[in-house]
PDB file of C-alpha atoms in Angstrom:
ATOM      1  CA  MET A   1       7.401  46.331  39.542  1.00 90.00           C
ATOM      2  CA  ARG A   2       8.383  42.420  38.764  1.00 94.00           C
ATOM      3  CA  VAL A   3       6.065  39.909  38.368  1.00 95.00           C
ATOM      4  CA  LEU A   4       7.075  36.128  38.760  1.00 96.00           C
ATOM      5  CA  VAL A   5       4.832  33.825  36.831  1.00 97.00           C
ATOM      6  CA  PRO A   6       5.670  29.522  37.190  1.00 96.00           C
ATOM      7  CA  VAL A   7       4.535  27.676  34.250  1.00 96.00           C
ATOM      8  CA  LYS A   8       4.451  24.427  33.691  1.00 95.00           C
ATOM      9  CA  ARG A   9       5.104  22.225  30.526  1.00 93.00           C
ATOM     10  CA  VAL A  10       2.033  19.102  30.411  1.00 92.00           C
ATOM     11  CA  LEU A  11       0.018  16.952  27.943  1.00 89.00           C
ATOM     12  CA  ASP A  12      -2.551  18.656  25.842  1.00 88.00           C
ATOM     13  CA  TYR A  13      -5.445  19.519  27.681  1.00 88.00           C
ATOM     14  CA  ASN A  14      -7.970  18.353  24.144  1.00 88.00           C
ATOM     15  CA  VAL A  15      -5.410  15.248  24.438  1.00 86.00           C
ATOM     16  CA  LYS A  16      -7.044  11.710  26.002  1.00 87.00           C
ATOM     17  CA  PRO A  17      -4.280  10.376  28.525  1.00 85.00           C
ATOM     18  CA  ARG A  18      -3.405   6.648  27.609  1.00 86.00           C
ATOM     19  CA  VAL A  19      -2.515   4.364  30.742  1.00 86.00           C
ATOM     20  CA  LYS A  20       0.911   3.106  29.890  1.00 86.00           C
ATOM     21  CA  ALA A  21       0.740  -1.301  29.908  1.00 84.00           C
ATOM     22  CA  ASP A  22       2.652  -1.815  33.630  1.00 85.00           C
ATOM     23  CA  GLY A  23       0.582   0.390  34.740  1.00 81.00           C
ATOM     24  CA  THR A  24       3.391   2.837  36.260  1.00 80.00           C
ATOM     25  CA  GLY A  25       2.118   6.252  34.866  1.00 82.00           C
ATOM     26  CA  VAL A  26       0.203   7.842  31.820  1.00 84.00           C
ATOM     27  CA  ASP A  27       1.872   7.103  27.998  1.00 81.00           C
ATOM     28  CA  LEU A  28       3.914  10.934  26.912  1.00 82.00           C
ATOM     29  CA  ALA A  29       5.486   9.839  24.493  1.00 83.00           C
ATOM     30  CA  ASN A  30       4.780  11.120  21.061  1.00 83.00           C
ATOM     31  CA  VAL A  31       1.621  13.162  22.274  1.00 87.00           C
ATOM     32  CA  LYS A  32       1.335  16.823  22.412  1.00 90.00           C
ATOM     33  CA  MET A  33       2.279  18.966  25.665  1.00 89.00           C
ATOM     34  CA  SER A  34       1.276  21.941  26.361  1.00 91.00           C
ATOM     35  CA  MET A  35       1.949  24.916  29.148  1.00 94.00           C
ATOM     36  CA  ASN A  36      -0.838  24.165  31.764  1.00 94.00           C
ATOM     37  CA  PRO A  37      -4.479  25.763  31.043  1.00 94.00           C
ATOM     38  CA  PHE A  38      -3.926  27.550  33.926  1.00 95.00           C
ATOM     39  CA  ASP A  39      -0.306  29.048  33.989  1.00 95.00           C
ATOM     40  CA  GLU A  40      -1.770  30.643  30.821  1.00 96.00           C
ATOM     41  CA  ILE A  41      -3.950  32.124  32.717  1.00 96.00           C
ATOM     42  CA  ALA A  42      -1.336  33.471  34.631  1.00 96.00           C
ATOM     43  CA  VAL A  43       1.085  34.781  32.457  1.00 96.00           C
ATOM     44  CA  GLU A  44      -1.786  36.666  30.515  1.00 96.00           C
ATOM     45  CA  GLU A  45      -3.384  38.299  33.165  1.00 95.00           C
ATOM     46  CA  ALA A  46       0.567  38.998  34.333  1.00 95.00           C
ATOM     47  CA  ILE A  47       0.638  40.184  30.838  1.00 95.00           C
ATOM     48  CA  ARG A  48      -2.598  42.315  31.118  1.00 94.00           C
ATOM     49  CA  LEU A  49      -0.949  44.106  34.409  1.00 94.00           C
ATOM     50  CA  LYS A  50       1.865  45.289  32.457  1.00 94.00           C
ATOM     51  CA  GLU A  51      -0.458  47.107  30.560  1.00 91.00           C
ATOM     52  CA  LYS A  52      -2.782  49.191  32.105  1.00 88.00           C
ATOM     53  CA  ALA A  53      -1.018  48.883  35.985  1.00 73.00           C
ATOM     54  CA  GLY A  54       2.634  49.547  36.206  1.00 81.00           C
ATOM     55  CA  VAL A  55       4.388  46.508  35.460  1.00 90.00           C
ATOM     56  CA  THR A  56       7.730  46.592  33.988  1.00 92.00           C
ATOM     57  CA  GLU A  57       9.108  43.276  34.222  1.00 95.00           C
ATOM     58  CA  ILE A  58       7.356  39.410  33.971  1.00 96.00           C
ATOM     59  CA  VAL A  59       9.332  36.454  34.655  1.00 97.00           C
ATOM     60  CA  VAL A  60       7.983  33.105  33.844  1.00 97.00           C
ATOM     61  CA  VAL A  61       9.742  30.218  34.713  1.00 96.00           C
ATOM     62  CA  SER A  62       9.679  26.695  34.872  1.00 96.00           C
ATOM     63  CA  ILE A  63      11.193  23.123  36.397  1.00 94.00           C
ATOM     64  CA  GLY A  64      11.087  20.522  34.246  1.00 91.00           C
ATOM     65  CA  GLU A  65      12.780  18.256  31.506  1.00 90.00           C
ATOM     66  CA  GLN A  66      15.052  20.595  28.765  1.00 92.00           C
ATOM     67  CA  LYS A  67      12.107  20.226  26.269  1.00 91.00           C
ATOM     68  CA  ALA A  68      10.339  22.718  28.889  1.00 92.00           C
ATOM     69  CA  GLN A  69      12.053  25.405  26.566  1.00 94.00           C
ATOM     70  CA  GLU A  70       8.991  25.146  24.474  1.00 93.00           C
ATOM     71  CA  THR A  71       6.677  26.496  27.006  1.00 94.00           C
ATOM     72  CA  LEU A  72       8.667  29.360  28.411  1.00 95.00           C
ATOM     73  CA  ARG A  73       8.859  30.453  24.715  1.00 95.00           C
ATOM     74  CA  THR A  74       5.287  30.362  24.361  1.00 94.00           C
ATOM     75  CA  ALA A  75       5.234  32.562  27.515  1.00 95.00           C
ATOM     76  CA  LEU A  76       7.731  34.913  25.949  1.00 96.00           C
ATOM     77  CA  ALA A  77       6.180  35.782  22.123  1.00 95.00           C
ATOM     78  CA  MET A  78       2.445  35.955  24.475  1.00 94.00           C
ATOM     79  CA  GLY A  79       4.739  39.243  26.065  1.00 93.00           C
ATOM     80  CA  ALA A  80       6.908  37.780  29.056  1.00 95.00           C
ATOM     81  CA  ASP A  81      10.748  39.371  29.173  1.00 94.00           C
ATOM     82  CA  ARG A  82      12.744  36.712  30.112  1.00 94.00           C
ATOM     83  CA  ALA A  83      12.368  33.053  31.437  1.00 96.00           C
ATOM     84  CA  ILE A  84      14.042  30.723  33.533  1.00 96.00           C
ATOM     85  CA  LEU A  85      14.169  26.881  33.110  1.00 96.00           C
ATOM     86  CA  ILE A  86      15.321  24.532  35.817  1.00 95.00           C
ATOM     87  CA  VAL A  87      16.751  20.995  34.144  1.00 94.00           C
ATOM     88  CA  SER A  88      15.588  18.308  36.095  1.00 91.00           C
ATOM     89  CA  GLU A  89      14.566  14.931  33.886  1.00 84.00           C
ATOM     90  CA  ASP A  90      12.842  13.687  36.931  1.00 84.00           C
ATOM     91  CA  LYS A  91       9.736  14.768  37.820  1.00 86.00           C
ATOM     92  CA  VAL A  92       9.285  17.543  40.904  1.00 90.00           C
ATOM     93  CA  GLU A  93       6.956  16.173  43.334  1.00 90.00           C
ATOM     94  CA  PRO A  94       5.212  20.498  44.675  1.00 92.00           C
ATOM     95  CA  LEU A  95       7.256  20.639  48.147  1.00 93.00           C
ATOM     96  CA  GLY A  96      10.414  20.114  45.159  1.00 92.00           C
ATOM     97  CA  VAL A  97       8.727  23.308  42.993  1.00 94.00           C
ATOM     98  CA  ALA A  98       7.719  25.575  45.625  1.00 95.00           C
ATOM     99  CA  LYS A  99      10.778  25.036  47.482  1.00 95.00           C
ATOM    100  CA  LEU A 100      13.087  26.025  44.618  1.00 96.00           C
ATOM    101  CA  LEU A 101      10.336  28.635  43.114  1.00 96.00           C
ATOM    102  CA  ALA A 102      11.107  30.593  46.956  1.00 96.00           C
ATOM    103  CA  LYS A 103      15.248  30.639  46.115  1.00 96.00           C
ATOM    104  CA  ILE A 104      13.843  32.038  42.678  1.00 96.00           C
ATOM    105  CA  VAL A 105      11.589  34.733  45.059  1.00 96.00           C
ATOM    106  CA  GLU A 106      14.444  35.046  46.971  1.00 95.00           C
ATOM    107  CA  GLU A 107      17.099  36.176  44.049  1.00 94.00           C
ATOM    108  CA  GLU A 108      14.610  38.332  41.806  1.00 94.00           C
ATOM    109  CA  LYS A 109      12.483  39.798  44.166  1.00 95.00           C
ATOM    110  CA  PRO A 110       9.642  40.130  42.144  1.00 95.00           C
ATOM    111  CA  ASP A 111       7.042  42.154  44.225  1.00 94.00           C
ATOM    112  CA  LEU A 112       3.796  39.609  42.828  1.00 95.00           C
ATOM    113  CA  VAL A 113       3.741  35.433  41.700  1.00 96.00           C
ATOM    114  CA  ILE A 114       1.128  34.524  39.892  1.00 96.00           C
ATOM    115  CA  LEU A 115       1.021  30.875  39.467  1.00 94.00           C
ATOM    116  CA  GLY A 116      -2.530  28.437  38.134  1.00 93.00           C
ATOM    117  CA  LYS A 117      -4.123  27.662  40.957  1.00 93.00           C
ATOM    118  CA  GLN A 118      -3.349  23.696  40.104  1.00 91.00           C
ATOM    119  CA  ALA A 119      -1.532  21.737  36.518  1.00 91.00           C
ATOM    120  CA  ILE A 120      -3.469  19.756  35.004  1.00 89.00           C
ATOM    121  CA  ASP A 121      -1.633  16.043  35.664  1.00 87.00           C
ATOM    122  CA  ASP A 122      -1.385  16.098  38.524  1.00 85.00           C
ATOM    123  CA  ASP A 123      -4.174  18.389  39.777  1.00 87.00           C
ATOM    124  CA  ASN A 124      -2.820  18.610  43.201  1.00 89.00           C
ATOM    125  CA  ASN A 125      -3.297  21.908  44.229  1.00 90.00           C
ATOM    126  CA  GLN A 126      -0.239  22.643  46.340  1.00 92.00           C
ATOM    127  CA  THR A 127       2.894  24.861  44.760  1.00 93.00           C
ATOM    128  CA  GLY A 128       1.136  27.962  45.075  1.00 94.00           C
ATOM    129  CA  GLN A 129       0.505  27.420  49.320  1.00 95.00           C
ATOM    130  CA  MET A 130       3.308  26.066  50.006  1.00 95.00           C
ATOM    131  CA  LEU A 131       5.308  29.088  48.420  1.00 96.00           C
ATOM    132  CA  ALA A 132       3.334  31.216  50.558  1.00 96.00           C
ATOM    133  CA  GLY A 133       3.885  28.847  53.267  1.00 96.00           C
ATOM    134  CA  LEU A 134       7.987  28.790  52.973  1.00 96.00           C
ATOM    135  CA  LEU A 135       7.948  32.796  52.467  1.00 95.00           C
ATOM    136  CA  GLY A 136       5.303  33.936  55.221  1.00 94.00           C
ATOM    137  CA  ARG A 137       3.770  35.798  52.002  1.00 94.00           C
ATOM    138  CA  GLY A 138      -0.075  36.664  52.214  1.00 93.00           C
ATOM    139  CA  GLN A 139      -1.776  34.584  49.447  1.00 95.00           C
ATOM    140  CA  ALA A 140      -5.139  34.666  47.697  1.00 94.00           C
ATOM    141  CA  THR A 141      -5.925  31.231  45.899  1.00 93.00           C
ATOM    142  CA  PHE A 142      -8.570  31.161  42.874  1.00 94.00           C
ATOM    143  CA  ALA A 143      -8.349  34.589  42.371  1.00 93.00           C
ATOM    144  CA  SER A 144     -11.204  35.212  39.405  1.00 93.00           C
ATOM    145  CA  LYS A 145     -10.473  38.996  39.253  1.00 93.00           C
ATOM    146  CA  VAL A 146      -7.018  41.249  40.027  1.00 93.00           C
ATOM    147  CA  GLU A 147      -6.531  45.066  41.348  1.00 92.00           C
ATOM    148  CA  LEU A 148      -2.853  46.018  41.412  1.00 89.00           C
ATOM    149  CA  SER A 149      -2.313  50.016  42.874  1.00 87.00           C
ATOM    150  CA  PRO A 150       1.201  50.350  44.697  1.00 87.00           C
ATOM    151  CA  GLY A 151       1.614  48.525  47.586  1.00 90.00           C
ATOM    152  CA  THR A 152      -1.301  46.359  47.339  1.00 93.00           C
ATOM    153  CA  VAL A 153      -3.076  43.109  45.564  1.00 93.00           C
ATOM    154  CA  VAL A 154      -6.941  43.697  45.635  1.00 94.00           C
ATOM    155  CA  VAL A 155      -8.247  39.960  44.939  1.00 94.00           C
ATOM    156  CA  THR A 156     -11.906  38.596  44.321  1.00 94.00           C
ATOM    157  CA  ARG A 157     -11.373  35.144  44.292  1.00 91.00           C
ATOM    158  CA  GLU A 158     -13.900  32.064  44.080  1.00 86.00           C
ATOM    159  CA  VAL A 159     -15.819  30.451  47.312  1.00 86.00           C
ATOM    160  CA  ASP A 160     -18.046  28.038  47.362  1.00 85.00           C
ATOM    161  CA  GLY A 161     -20.834  30.541  48.401  1.00 83.00           C
ATOM    162  CA  GLY A 162     -19.891  32.479  45.749  1.00 86.00           C
ATOM    163  CA  ALA A 163     -17.169  34.881  45.735  1.00 88.00           C
ATOM    164  CA  GLU A 164     -15.023  36.942  48.259  1.00 93.00           C
ATOM    165  CA  THR A 165     -12.673  39.982  48.169  1.00 94.00           C
ATOM    166  CA  GLU A 166      -9.227  40.290  50.136  1.00 92.00           C
ATOM    167  CA  SER A 167      -6.993  43.086  49.828  1.00 94.00           C
ATOM    168  CA  LEU A 168      -2.908  41.879  50.464  1.00 94.00           C
ATOM    169  CA  PRO A 169      -0.305  43.751  51.754  1.00 94.00           C
ATOM    170  CA  LEU A 170       2.713  43.552  47.912  1.00 93.00           C
ATOM    171  CA  PRO A 171       4.592  41.163  47.984  1.00 94.00           C
ATOM    172  CA  ALA A 172       2.251  38.634  47.442  1.00 95.00           C
ATOM    173  CA  ILE A 173       1.166  35.722  45.825  1.00 96.00           C
ATOM    174  CA  ILE A 174      -1.629  34.900  43.746  1.00 95.00           C
ATOM    175  CA  THR A 175      -3.164  32.014  42.169  1.00 95.00           C
ATOM    176  CA  VAL A 176      -5.239  31.917  39.442  1.00 94.00           C
ATOM    177  CA  ASP A 177      -8.864  30.214  38.321  1.00 92.00           C
ATOM    178  CA  LEU A 178     -10.560  29.763  34.711  1.00 90.00           C
ATOM    179  CA  ARG A 179     -12.923  33.173  35.120  1.00 89.00           C
ATOM    180  CA  LEU A 180      -9.460  35.826  35.162  1.00 91.00           C
ATOM    181  CA  ASN A 181      -9.691  36.128  31.195  1.00 93.00           C
ATOM    182  CA  GLU A 182      -9.316  33.949  28.733  1.00 93.00           C
ATOM    183  CA  PRO A 183      -5.097  33.819  26.641  1.00 94.00           C
ATOM    184  CA  ARG A 184      -4.516  35.461  24.240  1.00 91.00           C
ATOM    185  CA  TYR A 185      -2.599  34.551  20.646  1.00 90.00           C
ATOM    186  CA  ALA A 186       0.764  34.521  20.174  1.00 88.00           C
ATOM    187  CA  SER A 187       0.823  36.505  16.592  1.00 89.00           C
ATOM    188  CA  LEU A 188       3.758  35.093  14.367  1.00 91.00           C
ATOM    189  CA  PRO A 189       6.281  38.811  14.878  1.00 91.00           C
ATOM    190  CA  ASN A 190       5.699  37.815  18.969  1.00 92.00           C
ATOM    191  CA  ILE A 191       7.110  34.385  18.329  1.00 93.00           C
ATOM    192  CA  MET A 192       9.955  35.043  16.106  1.00 93.00           C
ATOM    193  CA  LYS A 193      11.183  37.443  18.685  1.00 92.00           C
ATOM    194  CA  ALA A 194      10.618  35.177  21.812  1.00 93.00           C
ATOM    195  CA  LYS A 195      13.271  33.616  20.280  1.00 92.00           C
ATOM    196  CA  SER A 196      15.950  36.483  20.900  1.00 92.00           C
ATOM    197  CA  LYS A 197      14.808  36.917  24.505  1.00 94.00           C
ATOM    198  CA  PRO A 198      16.638  35.613  27.217  1.00 94.00           C
ATOM    199  CA  LEU A 199      16.469  32.002  28.369  1.00 95.00           C
ATOM    200  CA  ALA A 200      18.950  30.838  31.811  1.00 95.00           C
ATOM    201  CA  GLN A 201      19.549  28.003  32.501  1.00 95.00           C
ATOM    202  CA  LYS A 202      19.923  26.273  36.386  1.00 95.00           C
ATOM    203  CA  THR A 203      19.695  22.950  37.562  1.00 93.00           C
ATOM    204  CA  PRO A 204      18.282  22.598  40.957  1.00 94.00           C
ATOM    205  CA  ALA A 205      21.668  21.792  42.741  1.00 92.00           C
ATOM    206  CA  ASP A 206      22.833  25.618  41.567  1.00 93.00           C
ATOM    207  CA  TYR A 207      20.406  26.769  44.562  1.00 93.00           C
ATOM    208  CA  GLY A 208      20.567  23.702  47.001  1.00 93.00           C
ATOM    209  CA  VAL A 209      17.669  22.059  46.503  1.00 92.00           C
ATOM    210  CA  ASP A 210      16.494  18.416  47.539  1.00 90.00           C
ATOM    211  CA  VAL A 211      14.187  17.929  44.679  1.00 89.00           C
ATOM    212  CA  SER A 212      13.977  13.945  46.263  1.00 88.00           C
ATOM    213  CA  PRO A 213      10.747  12.352  45.431  1.00 86.00           C
ATOM    214  CA  ARG A 214       8.504  11.381  49.148  1.00 87.00           C
ATOM    215  CA  LEU A 215       5.833   9.963  47.089  1.00 85.00           C
ATOM    216  CA  THR A 216       6.053   6.857  45.169  1.00 85.00           C
ATOM    217  CA  THR A 217       3.015   5.632  42.435  1.00 84.00           C
ATOM    218  CA  LEU A 218       2.291   2.120  43.747  1.00 86.00           C
ATOM    219  CA  LYS A 219      -0.005   1.883  40.424  1.00 88.00           C
ATOM    220  CA  VAL A 220      -1.941   3.541  37.191  1.00 86.00           C
ATOM    221  CA  VAL A 221      -5.135   2.467  36.319  1.00 85.00           C
ATOM    222  CA  GLU A 222      -7.854   4.281  33.843  1.00 84.00           C
ATOM    223  CA  PRO A 223     -11.101   4.727  35.448  1.00 82.00           C
ATOM    224  CA  PRO A 224     -13.593   2.122  34.286  1.00 84.00           C
ATOM    225  CA  LYS A 225     -16.179   2.392  31.608  1.00 84.00           C
ATOM    226  CA  ARG A 226     -19.494   3.866  32.179  1.00 82.00           C
ATOM    227  CA  SER A 227     -22.644   1.276  31.327  1.00 82.00           C
ATOM    228  CA  ALA A 228     -25.235   1.740  28.833  1.00 82.00           C
ATOM    229  CA  GLY A 229     -27.717   4.121  29.229  1.00 82.00           C
ATOM    230  CA  ILE A 230     -30.967   2.835  30.075  1.00 82.00           C
ATOM    231  CA  LYS A 231     -34.761   4.241  28.128  1.00 88.00           C
ATOM    232  CA  VAL A 232     -37.748   4.122  29.842  1.00 88.00           C
ATOM    233  CA  ALA A 233     -41.450   4.466  27.969  1.00 89.00           C
ATOM    234  CA  ASP A 234     -42.887   7.110  30.632  1.00 91.00           C
ATOM    235  CA  VAL A 235     -42.075   8.917  33.257  1.00 92.00           C
ATOM    236  CA  ASP A 236     -43.951   6.304  35.489  1.00 90.00           C
ATOM    237  CA  GLU A 237     -41.002   3.700  34.729  1.00 90.00           C
ATOM    238  CA  LEU A 238     -38.819   6.393  35.545  1.00 89.00           C
ATOM    239  CA  VAL A 239     -40.260   6.057  39.116  1.00 89.00           C
ATOM    240  CA  ALA A 240     -40.336   3.061  39.251  1.00 89.00           C
ATOM    241  CA  LYS A 241     -36.592   2.271  38.761  1.00 86.00           C
ATOM    242  CA  LEU A 242     -35.691   5.075  40.114  1.00 87.00           C
ATOM    243  CA  LYS A 243     -37.705   3.527  43.531  1.00 86.00           C
ATOM    244  CA  ALA A 244     -36.095  -0.663  42.592  1.00 85.00           C
ATOM    245  CA  MET A 245     -32.720   1.827  42.756  1.00 80.00           C
ATOM    246  CA  GLY A 246     -33.668   3.231  45.432  1.00 75.00           C
ATOM    247  CA  VAL A 247     -32.656   6.646  44.924  1.00 71.00           C
ATOM    248  CA  ALA A 248     -36.594   7.880  44.862  1.00 61.00           C
ATOM    249  CA  LYS A 249     -38.570   6.546  47.573  1.00 63.00           C
TER     250      LYS A 249
END
């Protein structure tokens, strides 16, 4: 049984983003980059399924610049078996990513695709759903628990009212949420082994997919700075100020 896990190289979640002076985007020069946290959870879940549920191979794939090899090597060090990098120096939008992943699915024929519900750089939350639509496969989003059995995957997913459980026939698409697991740290021996694991490089042209952008970013600005709070002496003063603001009656 094969599992495919797409991963993305993003600005590290501990780094405060800086907007470029010309307002064209976020400044990524000389800043720490890492694997998208939701994708890291997806890799961890694939490894756990391999350890307990009969998964035989984990393939990780990334779409981006050459430096995305570092992200793939991290996934390989965690426990993935091989990797595919689709090299694109330009930003690829979610639909383009989904189309490329659909081609890889047709080629690799995985029983399950597990990916993060969204990337923390653009927060689109679109790729998994688009991929399922392109492939015509069942999907379960925002997974907080995944149980695999022959021919079926049972997913508990986060919803507004709590959680719901769905059973999907394989092959299927799953996007994962933060509560699913806690990713492991790669050990030094596994980091060394990852350097020799297979990592194939392709281009969008190899799959016949047009990844030309369909959206144009007009301007990026930082959110306004929060004004300082106001201290009040007692509850009566608090209520009076809330009434003056129209918050309380």
